One Martini backbone bead per residue (centre of mass of N, CA, C, O) as a GRO file, in nm:
protein
  446
    1MET     BB    1  26.814  -4.895  13.925
    2PHE     BB    2  26.675  -4.628  13.762
    3ALA     BB    3  26.656  -4.297  13.680
    4PHE     BB    4  26.343  -4.083  13.701
    5ASN     BB    5  26.295  -3.814  13.505
    6PRO     BB    6  26.045  -3.642  13.443
    7PRO     BB    7  25.947  -3.417  13.212
    8VAL     BB    8  25.838  -3.099  13.129
    9LYS     BB    9  25.553  -3.015  13.015
   10THR     BB   10  25.348  -2.909  12.794
   11ARG     BB   11  25.019  -2.878  12.700
   12ASN     BB   12  25.096  -2.982  12.413
   13GLN     BB   13  25.255  -3.223  12.473
   14SER     BB   14  25.050  -3.358  12.656
   15ASN     BB   15  24.823  -3.400  12.443
   16SER     BB   16  24.961  -3.540  12.223
   17LYS     BB   17  25.018  -3.794  12.411
   18SER     BB   18  24.722  -3.877  12.481
   19GLU     BB   19  24.639  -3.926  12.201
   20ALA     BB   20  24.853  -4.163  12.165
   21LYS     BB   21  24.694  -4.437  12.141
   22SER     BB   22  24.638  -4.746  12.169
   23PHE     BB   23  24.424  -4.951  12.075
   24ALA     BB   24  24.321  -5.065  12.349
   25GLU     BB   25  24.276  -4.779  12.467
   26ARG     BB   26  24.068  -4.681  12.264
   27ILE     BB   27  23.859  -4.913  12.349
   28ILE     BB   28  23.837  -4.842  12.652
   29TYR     BB   29  23.801  -4.535  12.647
   30TRP     BB   30  23.525  -4.549  12.483
   31THR     BB   31  23.369  -4.757  12.667
   32ILE     BB   32  23.348  -4.568  12.897
   33VAL     BB   33  23.244  -4.302  12.783
   34LEU     BB   34  22.988  -4.491  12.656
   35THR     BB   35  22.796  -4.559  12.893
   36PRO     BB   36  22.521  -4.426  12.820
   37VAL     BB   37  22.470  -4.590  12.575
   38TRP     BB   38  22.475  -4.873  12.670
   39TRP     BB   39  22.232  -4.828  12.861
   40LEU     BB   40  22.018  -4.733  12.668
   41LEU     BB   41  22.080  -5.032  12.498
   42GLY     BB   42  22.128  -5.272  12.693
   43LEU     BB   43  22.468  -5.373  12.682
   44GLN     BB   44  22.652  -5.413  12.954
   45THR     BB   45  22.668  -5.713  12.989
   46ILE     BB   46  22.813  -5.764  12.729
   47ILE     BB   47  23.054  -5.574  12.638
   48TYR     BB   48  23.259  -5.568  12.872
   49PRO     BB   49  23.336  -5.868  12.866
   50VAL     BB   50  23.413  -5.879  12.561
   51VAL     BB   51  23.638  -5.656  12.553
   52SER     BB   52  23.831  -5.802  12.748
   53ALA     BB   53  23.851  -6.083  12.595
   54PHE     BB   54  23.943  -5.976  12.339
   55LEU     BB   55  24.215  -5.852  12.451
   56LEU     BB   56  24.318  -6.099  12.565
   57ILE     BB   57  24.350  -6.267  12.319
   58ALA     BB   58  24.508  -6.042  12.145
   59GLY     BB   59  24.741  -6.044  12.368
   60LEU     BB   60  24.846  -6.344  12.336
   61ARG     BB   61  25.169  -6.449  12.440
   62LEU     BB   62  25.429  -6.642  12.501
   63ASP     BB   63  25.648  -6.409  12.547
   64LYS     BB   64  25.483  -6.279  12.782
   65LEU     BB   65  25.466  -6.501  12.971
   66ILE     BB   66  25.787  -6.547  13.014
   67LYS     BB   67  25.893  -6.238  13.039
   68LYS     BB   68  25.597  -6.144  13.165
   69SER     BB   69  25.506  -6.152  13.473
   70LEU     BB   70  25.261  -6.209  13.692
   71PRO     BB   71  25.098  -6.148  13.934
   72ILE     BB   72  24.972  -6.323  14.181
   73CYS     BB   73  24.683  -6.203  14.174
   74ASN     BB   74  24.626  -6.295  13.891
   75TRP     BB   75  24.651  -6.587  13.961
   76ALA     BB   76  24.430  -6.596  14.170
   77TRP     BB   77  24.197  -6.533  13.988
   78LEU     BB   78  24.230  -6.771  13.791
   79GLY     BB   79  24.189  -6.984  14.021
   80MET     BB   80  23.900  -6.910  14.082
   81VAL     BB   81  23.786  -6.951  13.793
   82PHE     BB   82  23.863  -7.295  13.821
   83ALA     BB   83  23.690  -7.325  14.077
   84ALA     BB   84  23.412  -7.230  13.989
   85LEU     BB   85  23.380  -7.431  13.763
   86TRP     BB   86  23.413  -7.689  13.888
   87THR     BB   87  23.169  -7.665  14.073
   88ASN     BB   88  22.960  -7.595  13.868
   89ILE     BB   89  22.978  -7.878  13.736
   90PHE     BB   90  22.857  -8.034  13.966
   91GLY     BB   91  22.590  -7.837  13.976
   92LEU     BB   92  22.503  -7.927  13.662
   93GLU     BB   93  22.482  -8.230  13.703
   94THR     BB   94  22.232  -8.257  13.906
   95ILE     BB   95  22.060  -8.105  13.627
   96GLY     BB   96  22.155  -8.219  13.353
   97PHE     BB   97  22.254  -7.951  13.202
   98GLU     BB   98  22.083  -7.723  13.163
   99ALA     BB   99  22.060  -7.489  12.911
  100LEU     BB  100  22.002  -7.225  13.081
  101LYS     BB  101  22.172  -7.287  13.337
  102THR     BB  102  22.445  -7.316  13.202
  103ALA     BB  103  22.440  -7.032  13.078
  104ALA     BB  104  22.422  -6.853  13.328
  105THR     BB  105  22.645  -6.961  13.485
  106LEU     BB  106  22.878  -6.909  13.275
  107PHE     BB  107  22.813  -6.587  13.235
  108THR     BB  108  22.875  -6.510  13.521
  109LEU     BB  109  23.190  -6.624  13.504
  110PHE     BB  110  23.250  -6.416  13.266
  111LYS     BB  111  23.128  -6.138  13.432
  112GLY     BB  112  23.331  -6.193  13.655
  113TYR     BB  113  23.626  -6.333  13.737
  114LEU     BB  114  23.723  -6.339  13.444
  115MET     BB  115  23.711  -6.024  13.408
  116ILE     BB  116  23.921  -5.962  13.655
  117PHE     BB  117  24.138  -6.081  13.512
  118ALA     BB  118  24.123  -5.946  13.223
  119CYS     BB  119  24.163  -5.647  13.344
  120MET     BB  120  24.430  -5.715  13.509
  121THR     BB  121  24.605  -5.806  13.248
  122LEU     BB  122  24.604  -5.605  12.996
  123PRO     BB  123  24.845  -5.406  13.094
  124PHE     BB  124  25.063  -5.640  13.027
  125TRP     BB  125  24.979  -5.684  12.704
  126HIS     BB  126  24.922  -5.370  12.697
  127ARG     BB  127  24.910  -5.031  12.653
  128ILE     BB  128  24.810  -4.895  12.970
  129ARG     BB  129  24.726  -4.616  13.096
  130VAL     BB  130  24.653  -4.441  13.411
  131GLN     BB  131  24.553  -4.177  13.246
  132THR     BB  132  24.360  -4.308  13.032
  133ILE     BB  133  24.150  -4.420  13.277
  134THR     BB  134  24.102  -4.165  13.407
  135ARG     BB  135  23.989  -3.986  13.211
  136ALA     BB  136  23.748  -4.166  13.122
  137VAL     BB  137  23.611  -4.178  13.403
  138SER     BB  138  23.583  -3.859  13.429
  139LEU     BB  139  23.389  -3.847  13.195
  140MET     BB  140  23.174  -4.054  13.318
  141ALA     BB  141  23.123  -3.896  13.585
  142THR     BB  142  23.028  -3.640  13.465
  143SER     BB  143  22.747  -3.784  13.345
  144TYR     BB  144  22.619  -3.802  13.626
  145SER     BB  145  22.533  -3.504  13.656
  146ILE     BB  146  22.345  -3.498  13.387
  147LEU     BB  147  22.150  -3.732  13.461
  148LEU     BB  148  22.062  -3.647  13.744
  149THR     BB  149  21.936  -3.396  13.671
  150ILE     BB  150  21.731  -3.501  13.475
  151GLN     BB  151  21.592  -3.695  13.668
  152LEU     BB  152  21.506  -3.481  13.865
  153LEU     BB  153  21.331  -3.314  13.678
  154ILE     BB  154  21.143  -3.534  13.611
  155LEU     BB  155  21.038  -3.599  13.888
  156PHE     BB  156  20.955  -3.279  13.972
  157GLY     BB  157  20.804  -3.219  13.692
  158LEU     BB  158  20.654  -3.519  13.608
  159GLY     BB  159  20.725  -3.752  13.784
  160PRO     BB  160  20.709  -4.060  13.798
  161GLN     BB  161  20.844  -4.341  13.607
  162GLU     BB  162  20.849  -4.565  13.388
  163HIS     BB  163  21.025  -4.848  13.311
  164PHE     BB  164  21.252  -4.962  13.057
  165LEU     BB  165  21.335  -5.166  12.753
  166PRO     BB  166  21.558  -5.188  12.567
  167PRO     BB  167  21.583  -5.293  12.260
  168LEU     BB  168  21.837  -5.474  12.262
  169ALA     BB  169  21.769  -5.632  12.544
  170ARG     BB  170  21.563  -5.829  12.396
  171LEU     BB  171  21.781  -6.013  12.271
  172ILE     BB  172  21.868  -6.101  12.537
  173PRO     BB  173  21.893  -6.336  12.736
  174GLY     BB  174  21.721  -6.367  13.010
  175GLU     BB  175  21.739  -6.160  13.257
  176LYS     BB  176  21.591  -5.800  13.255
  177THR     BB  177  21.613  -5.616  13.515
  178SER     BB  178  21.908  -5.514  13.493
  179LEU     BB  179  21.845  -5.359  13.180
  180MET     BB  180  21.680  -5.152  13.300
  181VAL     BB  181  21.551  -4.824  13.256
  182LYS     BB  182  21.567  -4.610  13.524
  183PHE     BB  183  21.419  -4.394  13.739
  184ALA     BB  184  21.371  -4.164  13.969
  185GLU     BB  185  21.275  -4.189  14.314
  186ILE     BB  186  21.087  -4.211  14.610
  187GLN     BB  187  21.260  -4.270  14.937
  188PRO     BB  188  21.300  -4.373  15.234
  189PHE     BB  189  21.501  -4.197  15.489
  190PHE     BB  190  21.463  -4.210  15.807
  191GLY     BB  191  21.167  -4.118  15.689
  192ILE     BB  192  21.273  -3.955  15.455
  193PRO     BB  193  21.158  -3.833  15.149
  194LEU     BB  194  21.417  -3.943  14.876
  195PRO     BB  195  21.584  -3.940  14.614
  196ARG     BB  196  21.637  -4.223  14.406
  197THR     BB  197  21.901  -4.412  14.186
  198ASP     BB  198  22.077  -4.622  13.948
  199LEU     BB  199  22.126  -4.542  13.665
  200TYR     BB  200  22.378  -4.764  13.535
  201THR     BB  201  22.253  -4.972  13.727
  202ALA     BB  202  22.060  -5.230  13.914
  203ASP     BB  203  22.150  -5.079  14.186
  204PRO     BB  204  22.194  -4.823  14.428
  205PRO     BB  205  22.440  -4.950  14.592
  206ILE     BB  206  22.631  -4.970  14.319
  207LEU     BB  207  22.652  -4.652  14.263
  208GLY     BB  208  22.802  -4.628  14.524
  209VAL     BB  209  23.039  -4.765  14.473
  210CYS     BB  210  23.115  -4.608  14.202
  211GLY     BB  211  23.129  -4.339  14.326
  212LEU     BB  212  23.375  -4.409  14.502
  213LEU     BB  213  23.578  -4.531  14.290
  214CYS     BB  214  23.591  -4.286  14.127
  215PHE     BB  215  23.686  -4.052  14.310
  216PHE     BB  216  23.974  -4.180  14.360
  217MET     BB  217  24.061  -4.185  14.060
  218CYS     BB  218  23.997  -3.879  13.994
  219LEU     BB  219  24.213  -3.747  14.163
  220SER     BB  220  24.457  -3.802  13.911
  221GLU     BB  221  24.382  -3.586  13.745
  222THR     BB  222  24.507  -3.324  13.558
  223ASN     BB  223  24.252  -3.186  13.489
  224LYS     BB  224  24.078  -2.954  13.673
  225ASN     BB  225  23.810  -2.943  13.542
  226TRP     BB  226  23.762  -3.255  13.525
  227ARG     BB  227  23.802  -3.320  13.821
  228LYS     BB  228  23.563  -3.150  13.947
  229LEU     BB  229  23.332  -3.283  13.770
  230ALA     BB  230  23.401  -3.580  13.868
  231LEU     BB  231  23.392  -3.526  14.190
  232ALA     BB  232  23.094  -3.460  14.167
  233GLY     BB  233  22.947  -3.706  14.028
  234SER     BB  234  23.035  -3.900  14.247
  235PHE     BB  235  22.926  -3.761  14.513
  236ILE     BB  236  22.641  -3.766  14.422
  237SER     BB  237  22.600  -4.064  14.354
  238LEU     BB  238  22.659  -4.147  14.642
  239ILE     BB  239  22.420  -4.000  14.773
  240ILE     BB  240  22.162  -4.086  14.615
  241SER     BB  241  22.202  -4.397  14.676
  242GLN     BB  242  22.188  -4.470  14.993
  243SER     BB  243  22.449  -4.597  15.082
  244ARG     BB  244  22.560  -4.648  15.369
  245LEU     BB  245  22.840  -4.807  15.331
  246ALA     BB  246  22.955  -4.603  15.148
  247TRP     BB  247  22.957  -4.377  15.331
  248VAL     BB  248  23.155  -4.525  15.553
  249CYS     BB  249  23.394  -4.556  15.333
  250PHE     BB  250  23.457  -4.282  15.248
  251PRO     BB  251  23.623  -4.201  15.510
  252LEU     BB  252  23.816  -4.432  15.530
  253VAL     BB  253  23.988  -4.401  15.301
  254TRP     BB  254  24.093  -4.122  15.399
  255LEU     BB  255  24.225  -4.266  15.658
  256ILE     BB  256  24.412  -4.472  15.500
  257ILE     BB  257  24.578  -4.254  15.362
  258TYR     BB  258  24.668  -4.075  15.607
  259CYS     BB  259  24.829  -4.302  15.739
  260PHE     BB  260  25.052  -4.316  15.515
  261ARG     BB  261  25.130  -4.009  15.503
  262SER     BB  262  25.195  -4.028  15.841
  263GLY     BB  263  25.303  -4.323  15.941
  264LEU     BB  264  25.036  -4.504  16.062
  265ALA     BB  265  24.998  -4.791  15.919
  266ARG     BB  266  25.147  -5.001  16.106
  267GLN     BB  267  24.958  -4.887  16.364
  268ALA     BB  268  24.651  -4.864  16.300
  269TYR     BB  269  24.540  -5.139  16.476
  270LEU     BB  270  24.618  -4.980  16.750
  271TRP     BB  271  24.451  -4.736  16.739
  272VAL     BB  272  24.161  -4.875  16.693
  273ILE     BB  273  24.165  -5.036  16.954
  274SER     BB  274  24.221  -4.785  17.143
  275ILE     BB  275  23.972  -4.625  17.076
  276ILE     BB  276  23.750  -4.827  17.140
  277SER     BB  277  23.832  -4.879  17.446
  278LEU     BB  278  23.795  -4.591  17.543
  279PHE     BB  279  23.502  -4.545  17.481
  280ALA     BB  280  23.405  -4.780  17.640
  281ALA     BB  281  23.525  -4.691  17.904
  282VAL     BB  282  23.370  -4.400  17.919
  283LEU     BB  283  23.057  -4.530  17.869
  284SER     BB  284  23.038  -4.831  17.985
  285LEU     BB  285  23.107  -5.020  17.748
  286THR     BB  286  23.111  -5.255  17.555
  287ILE     BB  287  23.223  -5.366  17.253
  288LYS     BB  288  22.925  -5.486  17.164
  289ASP     BB  289  22.769  -5.219  17.256
  290LEU     BB  290  22.924  -5.007  17.069
  291ILE     BB  291  22.825  -5.160  16.794
  292ALA     BB  292  22.536  -5.190  16.811
  293SER     BB  293  22.420  -4.904  16.840
  294PRO     BB  294  22.497  -4.784  16.553
  295LEU     BB  295  22.388  -5.021  16.393
  296ALA     BB  296  22.105  -4.985  16.461
  297THR     BB  297  22.078  -4.719  16.327
  298PHE     BB  298  22.181  -4.817  16.030
  299ASN     BB  299  21.938  -4.977  15.972
  300SER     BB  300  21.686  -4.776  16.033
  301ALA     BB  301  21.697  -4.644  15.755
  302ARG     BB  302  21.655  -4.951  15.606
  303ALA     BB  303  21.483  -5.174  15.762
  304ASP     BB  304  21.367  -5.375  15.558
  305SER     BB  305  21.654  -5.406  15.375
  306SER     BB  306  21.791  -5.523  15.632
  307LYS     BB  307  21.617  -5.786  15.691
  308ASP     BB  308  21.647  -5.920  15.409
  309ARG     BB  309  21.940  -5.960  15.412
  310GLU     BB  310  21.958  -6.123  15.667
  311TYR     BB  311  21.768  -6.350  15.571
  312ILE     BB  312  21.950  -6.449  15.318
  313VAL     BB  313  22.220  -6.491  15.456
  314SER     BB  314  22.105  -6.707  15.655
  315ALA     BB  315  22.005  -6.909  15.450
  316THR     BB  316  22.267  -6.943  15.300
  317ILE     BB  317  22.440  -7.063  15.541
  318ASP     BB  318  22.259  -7.299  15.563
  319ALA     BB  319  22.299  -7.447  15.313
  320TRP     BB  320  22.587  -7.483  15.311
  321LYS     BB  321  22.597  -7.669  15.554
  322GLU     BB  322  22.493  -7.917  15.360
  323SER     BB  323  22.766  -7.813  15.152
  324PRO     BB  324  23.078  -7.726  15.260
  325TRP     BB  325  23.316  -7.778  15.048
  326LEU     BB  326  23.145  -7.762  14.723
  327GLY     BB  327  22.882  -7.685  14.738
  328TRP     BB  328  22.638  -7.625  14.474
  329GLY     BB  329  22.744  -7.468  14.205
  330ILE     BB  330  22.457  -7.333  14.219
  331MET     BB  331  22.168  -7.093  14.192
  332GLU     BB  332  21.865  -7.258  14.298
  333LYS     BB  333  21.780  -7.150  14.568
  334THR     BB  334  21.523  -7.026  14.790
  335ALA     BB  335  21.366  -6.740  14.939
  336SER     BB  336  21.063  -6.670  15.156
  337TRP     BB  337  20.831  -6.415  15.241
  338GLY     BB  338  20.545  -6.289  15.313
  339ASN     BB  339  20.363  -6.539  15.191
  340GLY     BB  340  20.519  -6.520  14.898
  341ALA     BB  341  20.603  -6.217  14.810
  342PHE     BB  342  20.919  -6.276  14.858
  343VAL     BB  343  21.172  -6.389  14.620
  344LEU     BB  344  21.507  -6.521  14.659
  345PRO     BB  345  21.795  -6.601  14.598
  346LEU     BB  346  22.064  -6.751  14.698
  347GLY     BB  347  22.328  -6.530  14.720
  348THR     BB  348  22.247  -6.220  14.650
  349PHE     BB  349  22.440  -6.091  14.854
  350SER     BB  350  22.682  -6.176  15.013
  351SER     BB  351  22.974  -6.284  14.871
  352TYR     BB  352  23.086  -6.476  15.096
  353ALA     BB  353  22.813  -6.642  15.122
  354GLN     BB  354  22.799  -6.709  14.816
  355VAL     BB  355  23.092  -6.875  14.801
  356LEU     BB  356  23.007  -7.088  14.990
  357TYR     BB  357  22.742  -7.201  14.866
  358VAL     BB  358  22.846  -7.254  14.563
  359HIS     BB  359  23.185  -7.325  14.641
  360GLY     BB  360  23.282  -7.345  14.913
  361ILE     BB  361  23.561  -7.382  15.091
  362PHE     BB  362  23.730  -7.403  14.858
  363GLY     BB  363  23.640  -7.126  14.693
  364PHE     BB  364  23.704  -6.942  14.937
  365ILE     BB  365  24.006  -6.969  14.933
  366PHE     BB  366  24.043  -6.854  14.660
  367PHE     BB  367  23.922  -6.585  14.721
  368VAL     BB  368  24.083  -6.483  14.947
  369THR     BB  369  24.342  -6.494  14.814
  370ALA     BB  370  24.269  -6.282  14.592
  371LEU     BB  371  24.212  -6.044  14.782
  372ILE     BB  372  24.477  -6.050  14.945
  373SER     BB  373  24.696  -6.023  14.704
  374THR     BB  374  24.581  -5.764  14.594
  375LEU     BB  375  24.624  -5.581  14.855
  376CYS     BB  376  24.950  -5.656  14.885
  377SER     BB  377  25.044  -5.524  14.611
  378PHE     BB  378  24.985  -5.225  14.759
  379TRP     BB  379  25.169  -5.200  15.029
  380GLN     BB  380  25.468  -5.114  14.964
  381PRO     BB  381  25.423  -4.874  14.795
  382ALA     BB  382  25.245  -4.717  14.989
  383ILE     BB  383  25.454  -4.699  15.212
  384LYS     BB  384  25.676  -4.539  15.004
  385GLY     BB  385  25.440  -4.318  14.861
  386ASN     BB  386  25.244  -4.410  14.665
  387GLN     BB  387  24.936  -4.272  14.582
  388LEU     BB  388  24.796  -4.466  14.425
  389CYS     BB  389  24.809  -4.698  14.621
  390GLN     BB  390  24.690  -4.599  14.833
  391ARG     BB  391  24.399  -4.541  14.684
  392ALA     BB  392  24.377  -4.834  14.634
  393PHE     BB  393  24.391  -4.968  14.877
  394GLY     BB  394  24.146  -4.824  15.006
  395CYS     BB  395  23.932  -4.918  14.796
  396LEU     BB  396  23.976  -5.225  14.870
  397ILE     BB  397  23.867  -5.206  15.177
  398ALA     BB  398  23.586  -5.097  15.080
  399LEU     BB  399  23.493  -5.330  14.879
  400TYR     BB  400  23.533  -5.565  15.095
  401LEU     BB  401  23.288  -5.444  15.250
  402LEU     BB  402  23.064  -5.416  15.020
  403ILE     BB  403  23.064  -5.742  14.936
  404HIS     BB  404  22.876  -5.780  15.211
  405ALA     BB  405  22.601  -5.652  15.058
  406THR     BB  406  22.713  -5.731  14.752
  407ASN     BB  407  22.741  -5.909  14.470
  408LEU     BB  408  23.042  -5.917  14.287
  409THR     BB  409  22.915  -6.077  14.009
  410TRP     BB  410  22.690  -5.859  13.969
  411MET     BB  411  22.848  -5.567  13.979
  412VAL     BB  412  23.132  -5.566  13.830
  413ILE     BB  413  23.019  -5.456  13.544
  414TYR     BB  414  23.014  -5.134  13.670
  415PHE     BB  415  23.343  -5.170  13.771
  416TRP     BB  416  23.581  -5.269  13.542
  417PHE     BB  417  23.781  -5.031  13.549
  418PHE     BB  418  23.910  -5.065  13.819
  419PHE     BB  419  24.086  -5.312  13.744
  420ILE     BB  420  24.255  -5.183  13.525
  421TRP     BB  421  24.373  -4.968  13.698
  422LEU     BB  422  24.518  -5.173  13.881
  423GLY     BB  423  24.682  -5.296  13.647
  424ALA     BB  424  24.811  -5.025  13.568
  425ILE     BB  425  24.967  -4.986  13.838
  426LEU     BB  426  25.141  -5.257  13.827
  427SER     BB  427  25.267  -5.239  13.571
  428GLN     BB  428  25.427  -4.977  13.600
  429LEU     BB  429  25.581  -5.091  13.827
  430GLN     BB  430  25.725  -5.307  13.684
  431GLN     BB  431  25.846  -5.122  13.442
  432GLN     BB  432  26.008  -4.900  13.626
  433GLY     BB  433  26.119  -4.962  13.927
  434LEU     BB  434  26.078  -4.737  14.153
  435ASP     BB  435  26.157  -4.580  14.374
  436VAL     BB  436  26.051  -4.358  14.645
  437THR     BB  437  26.138  -4.073  14.537
  438GLU     BB  438  26.009  -4.099  14.258
  439TRP     BB  439  25.730  -4.175  14.330
  440GLU     BB  440  25.666  -3.914  14.457
  441GLU     BB  441  25.704  -3.737  14.199
  442LEU     BB  442  25.489  -3.886  14.020
  443SER     BB  443  25.250  -3.867  14.199
  444ASN     BB  444  25.238  -3.543  14.243
  445ARG     BB  445  25.119  -3.528  13.928
  446PHE     BB  446  24.830  -3.661  14.029
   0.00000   0.00000   0.00000
C-alpha cells in the first residue's frame, strides 16, 4: 500500500490536465454532452450501445484479461448476458426464429444487459476518469434546464404540440414510439393539472430516474458553477417527471449517505425496523396497516397508472408460473383491458417480474447475482469513508427500487453513463488501492 498525496493544482494546471483526455474519454465525453443532438435526430437507441460496444472491442486485449482482473460484478453481468441469450434462443425456437422478432429480441439484449457489461468494463480497458464522466454528465444535466424552459414556454405560450418522429429515426427498423420527440403537456397529479414531459427519454418516469442519478453524480463536479447548474437541472427534471417512486428514492439516497458518514450504516436495518415498530405501536397499527395507508395515498396520485401497472405485473407473474424455470424466452404475450382499448406486452413494467417471465428462475438467479454483487462492490469502500462509493451505493439502492416499476432493459439506454461512472470508480479503486485516510482526502476534493 503506497502513500497517495495528491498535489495541490492551480486552476490552469487542473484545466490542462482535464483537456488531456484519452481517445475513449473523448468519445464518451462528447457522446454524453451531445445527448440533445442524438435526441432530436432520433439516434439515442442506436448510438449509445454502438459506442459502448465499439470501445469494448477496441480495448479488448488478452494481456488485459490476464493482468487486470475484472470485478466479480462485471462477470456477473456477463453471466446475465449469456443466461438471457440462452433463454432467448429457446423462446425464438418456438416461433421458428421469425426474422423481425429475432432481431428485436437480440437488439434488446444488445442495448440492455450487454451494454451494462460493456459500460462497466470500459474503464478497466481504457483510461476513463471519474471526473471526466462527471463533467460530461454535468453539462448534459445543465441542458435539462434549458430544454425544459423551452418546452414550458411552448406549452404555456402556444399550447400543447404534436409529437414528431425525427428524420433519421424513420430509418431505424422496429417500434418508433420510443424515438418520438415529445413536448410537455398537462397531466393531473393528485387531481391538480401540472406540466409533465419525457424530455430525452421515452417515458416520464425514466426522466425521474435520470434526474435522480445525475443529481448524485454531479455532486462530485469540481467546478462550482457547473455543479450548481447541473444540480438544478437534475432536480427540476426529477420534479417535472412526476415520478412518485423517484421522489421517494431521492431522500432515501440522502439517508443512506448520512448513515455511512455517521457510522450508522452497519446498524441501519435495526434503526429502520425499530422506527417502524415504534410508529406502529404509537398509532395502534399493524406493520401491514402502517405500510398500506401511505401506499394508498401514493397510488392515488396517478390512480389509473397504478392500476394499469398492477394489472400488467400480475398478468406477467401468472404467465411466468406456466413456465417457471426457463421462462418464455421472448416477450410475446400481451394483456388487454378496457374492452381491448389498452393492450401492452407482458413484462412491460417491473424488471423483476419481466426477468422471471422471459428468463425464468434460471435467469432470475443470474440477474439478482449481478445486482447484489454490484452493490457489494461499493459497500466496503463506502464504510471506509469513500464518498463516491457512498453515493454510488445509495444510487444503486434507489435504482433497484425504481426498476420494480419500470423495465431496466427498456430504460438503461437513457442512463448508460451511470454504469460507466460505476466502472470508473471501481477501476480507480483497483488501480490506486488507497487506504481509508487517503480515500477521505481524495473524495473530499470532489
